[in-house]
Short mmCIF file of C-alpha atoms in Angstrom, two decimals:
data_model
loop_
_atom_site.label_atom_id
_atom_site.label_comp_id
_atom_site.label_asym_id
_atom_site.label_seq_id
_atom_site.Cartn_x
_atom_site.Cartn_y
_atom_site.Cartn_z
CA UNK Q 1 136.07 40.77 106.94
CA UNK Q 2 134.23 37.99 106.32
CA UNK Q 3 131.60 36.60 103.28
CA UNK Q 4 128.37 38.52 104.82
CA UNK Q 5 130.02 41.20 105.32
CA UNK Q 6 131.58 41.48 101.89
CA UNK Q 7 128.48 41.11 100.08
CA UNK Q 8 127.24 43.79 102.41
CA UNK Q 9 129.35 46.20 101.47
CA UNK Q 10 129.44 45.45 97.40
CA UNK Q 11 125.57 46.08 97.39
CA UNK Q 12 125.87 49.19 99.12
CA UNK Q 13 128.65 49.99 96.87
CA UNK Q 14 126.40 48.89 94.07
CA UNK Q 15 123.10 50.96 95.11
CA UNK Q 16 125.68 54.35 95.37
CA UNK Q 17 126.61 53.70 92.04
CA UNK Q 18 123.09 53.69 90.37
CA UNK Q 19 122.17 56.34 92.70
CA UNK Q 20 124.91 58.51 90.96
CA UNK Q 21 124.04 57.40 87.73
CA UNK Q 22 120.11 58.20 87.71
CA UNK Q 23 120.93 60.97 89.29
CA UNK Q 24 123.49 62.30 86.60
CA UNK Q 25 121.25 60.88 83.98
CA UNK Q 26 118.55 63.10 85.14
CA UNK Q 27 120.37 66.09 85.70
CA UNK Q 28 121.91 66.11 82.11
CA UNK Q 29 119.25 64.90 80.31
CA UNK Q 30 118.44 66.93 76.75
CA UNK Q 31 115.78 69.00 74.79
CA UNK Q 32 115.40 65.59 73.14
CA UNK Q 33 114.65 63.74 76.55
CA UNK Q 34 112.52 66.60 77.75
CA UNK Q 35 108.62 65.63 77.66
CA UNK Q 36 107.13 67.02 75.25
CA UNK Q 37 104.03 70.07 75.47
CA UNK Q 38 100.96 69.28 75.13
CA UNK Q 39 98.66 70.83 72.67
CA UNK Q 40 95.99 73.14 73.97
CA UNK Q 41 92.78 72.96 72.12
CA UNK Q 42 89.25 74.60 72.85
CA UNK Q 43 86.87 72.14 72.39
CA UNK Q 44 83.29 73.07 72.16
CA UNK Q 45 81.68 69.74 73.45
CA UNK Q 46 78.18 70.62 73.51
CA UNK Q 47 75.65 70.52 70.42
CA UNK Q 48 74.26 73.70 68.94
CA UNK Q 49 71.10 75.01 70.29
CA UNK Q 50 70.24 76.96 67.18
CA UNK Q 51 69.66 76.05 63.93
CA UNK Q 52 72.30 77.74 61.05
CA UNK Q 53 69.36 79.74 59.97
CA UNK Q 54 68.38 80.73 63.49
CA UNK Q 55 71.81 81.67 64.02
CA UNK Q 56 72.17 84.44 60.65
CA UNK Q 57 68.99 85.76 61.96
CA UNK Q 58 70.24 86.73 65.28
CA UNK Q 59 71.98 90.32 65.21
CA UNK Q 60 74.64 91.13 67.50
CA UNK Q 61 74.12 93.81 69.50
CA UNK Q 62 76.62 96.94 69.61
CA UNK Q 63 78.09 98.78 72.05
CA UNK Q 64 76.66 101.77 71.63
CA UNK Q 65 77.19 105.23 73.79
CA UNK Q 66 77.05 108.56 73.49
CA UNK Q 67 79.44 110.81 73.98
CA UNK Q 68 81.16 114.39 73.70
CA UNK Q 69 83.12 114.42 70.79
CA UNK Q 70 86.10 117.15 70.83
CA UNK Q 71 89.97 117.17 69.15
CA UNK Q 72 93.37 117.75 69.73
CA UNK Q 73 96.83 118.21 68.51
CA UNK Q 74 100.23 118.63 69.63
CA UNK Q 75 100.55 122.45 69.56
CA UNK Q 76 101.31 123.95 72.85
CA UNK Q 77 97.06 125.40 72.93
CA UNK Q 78 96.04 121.96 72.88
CA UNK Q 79 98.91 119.62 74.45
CA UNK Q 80 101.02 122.04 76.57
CA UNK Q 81 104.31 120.61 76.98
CA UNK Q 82 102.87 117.17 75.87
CA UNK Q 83 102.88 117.25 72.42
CA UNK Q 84 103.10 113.85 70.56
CA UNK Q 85 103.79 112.08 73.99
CA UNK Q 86 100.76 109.97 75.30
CA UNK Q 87 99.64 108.79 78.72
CA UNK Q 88 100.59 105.41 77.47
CA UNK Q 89 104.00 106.19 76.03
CA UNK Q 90 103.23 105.76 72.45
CA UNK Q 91 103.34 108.86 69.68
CA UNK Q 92 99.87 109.96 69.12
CA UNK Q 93 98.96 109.49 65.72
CA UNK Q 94 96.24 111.21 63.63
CA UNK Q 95 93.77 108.22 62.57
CA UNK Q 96 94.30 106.21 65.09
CA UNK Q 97 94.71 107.91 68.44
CA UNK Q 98 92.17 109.29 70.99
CA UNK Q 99 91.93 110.41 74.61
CA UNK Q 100 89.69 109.04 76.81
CA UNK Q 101 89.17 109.27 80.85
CA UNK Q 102 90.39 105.35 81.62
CA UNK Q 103 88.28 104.61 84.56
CA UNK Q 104 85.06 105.20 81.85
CA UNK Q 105 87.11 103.98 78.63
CA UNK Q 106 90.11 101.73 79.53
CA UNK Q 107 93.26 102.02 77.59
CA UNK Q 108 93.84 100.08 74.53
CA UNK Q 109 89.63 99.67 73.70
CA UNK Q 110 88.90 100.31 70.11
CA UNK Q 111 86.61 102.63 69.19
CA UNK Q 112 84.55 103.29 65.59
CA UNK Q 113 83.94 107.00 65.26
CA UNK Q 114 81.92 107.96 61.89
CA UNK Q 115 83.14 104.76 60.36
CA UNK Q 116 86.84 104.83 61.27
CA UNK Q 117 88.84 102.63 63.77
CA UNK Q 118 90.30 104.68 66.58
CA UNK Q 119 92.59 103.31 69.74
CA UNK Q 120 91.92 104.89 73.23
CA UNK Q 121 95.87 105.77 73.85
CA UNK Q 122 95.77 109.01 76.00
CA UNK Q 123 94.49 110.91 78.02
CA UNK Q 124 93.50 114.31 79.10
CA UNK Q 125 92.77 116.89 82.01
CA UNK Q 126 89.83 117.76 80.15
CA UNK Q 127 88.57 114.49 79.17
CA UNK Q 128 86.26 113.39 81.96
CA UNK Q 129 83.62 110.63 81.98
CA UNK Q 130 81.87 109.72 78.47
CA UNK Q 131 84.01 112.53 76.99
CA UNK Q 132 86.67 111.04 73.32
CA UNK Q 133 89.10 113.55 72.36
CA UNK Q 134 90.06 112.70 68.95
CA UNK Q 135 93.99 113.50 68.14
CA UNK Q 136 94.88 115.42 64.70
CA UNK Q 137 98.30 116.41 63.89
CA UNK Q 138 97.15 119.97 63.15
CA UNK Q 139 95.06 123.22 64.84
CA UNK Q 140 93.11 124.19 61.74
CA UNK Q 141 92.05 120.16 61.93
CA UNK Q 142 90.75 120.65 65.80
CA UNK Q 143 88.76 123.94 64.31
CA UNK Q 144 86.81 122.49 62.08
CA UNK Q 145 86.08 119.11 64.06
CA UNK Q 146 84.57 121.38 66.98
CA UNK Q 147 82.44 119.94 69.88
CA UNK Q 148 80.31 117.23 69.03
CA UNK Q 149 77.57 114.78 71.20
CA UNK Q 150 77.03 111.32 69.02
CA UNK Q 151 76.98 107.74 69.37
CA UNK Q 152 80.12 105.99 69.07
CA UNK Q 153 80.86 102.35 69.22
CA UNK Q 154 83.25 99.96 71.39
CA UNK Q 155 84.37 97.52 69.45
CA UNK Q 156 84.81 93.98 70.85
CA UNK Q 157 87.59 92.45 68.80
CA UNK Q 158 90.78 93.52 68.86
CA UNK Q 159 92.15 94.46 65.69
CA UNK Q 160 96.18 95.13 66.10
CA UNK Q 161 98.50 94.94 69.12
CA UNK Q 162 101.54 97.25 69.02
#
């Protein structure tokens, strides 16, 4: 072999080698090495339209509807074979739980009935359309609720997630 080809060969040698190295480098780099995240912030860029005062003034408008107000609890009258279970797998709970027809009412919306906080968690063959079936864990409860038609409110925010 002579001089040309030689050097030939030891840079080809040479270029495998730093191949191999980058190329192990990269594989087996660590969390150190890794880039790190960038921050995501929500940046309101553009300047206020309203005054502070203008803005205390304004009144935010509730979700308002009206709708038939019944109740429910786990005996075998009111839940059949159902009992505690709920259309979305948690245990109904009095305070907190109500059924609701989904396609009106989805799943999960929070709802203020006479000033408390309820969660839309089940569901019911009765409950059709603007219809809130409010869960109690006892029959002489569901008596004295009764049938009711009054304005409830959807509430926006969401206030827990189980």
């Amino acid at each position: 072999m002579d001089e040309l080809d030689r050097a030939g060969v030891s840079i080809l040698i040479f270029a495998i080698c730093i191949f191999s190295i980058s190329f192990f480098l990269e594989k087996h780099k660590t969390v150190a090495d890794a880039p790190k995240s960038e921050e995501k912030r929500v940046v309101n860029t553009s300047l206020p339209t309203e005054t502070p005062k203008e803005q205390k003034k304004k009144k935010t408008k509730k979700n308002l509807i009206t709708v038939k107000l019944t109740a429910y609890c786990p005996c075998h009258e009111c839940s059949g074979k159902w009992g505690h279970a709920t259309s979305t797998g948690v245990r109904a709970t009095e305070g907190r739980t109500v059924a609701v027809d989904p396609q009106y009412i989805p799943y999960g919306t929070y709802l203020r009935i006479d000033g408390k906080v309820y969660k839309a968690e089940d569901c019911g063959s009765a409950v059709k359309g603007h219809h809130v079936d409010v869960f109690f864990e006892n029959h002489d409860s569901v008596t004295k609720f009764g049938t009711k038609k009054k304005k409830i409110e959807i509430l926006d925010v969401i206030l827990d997630e189980e």
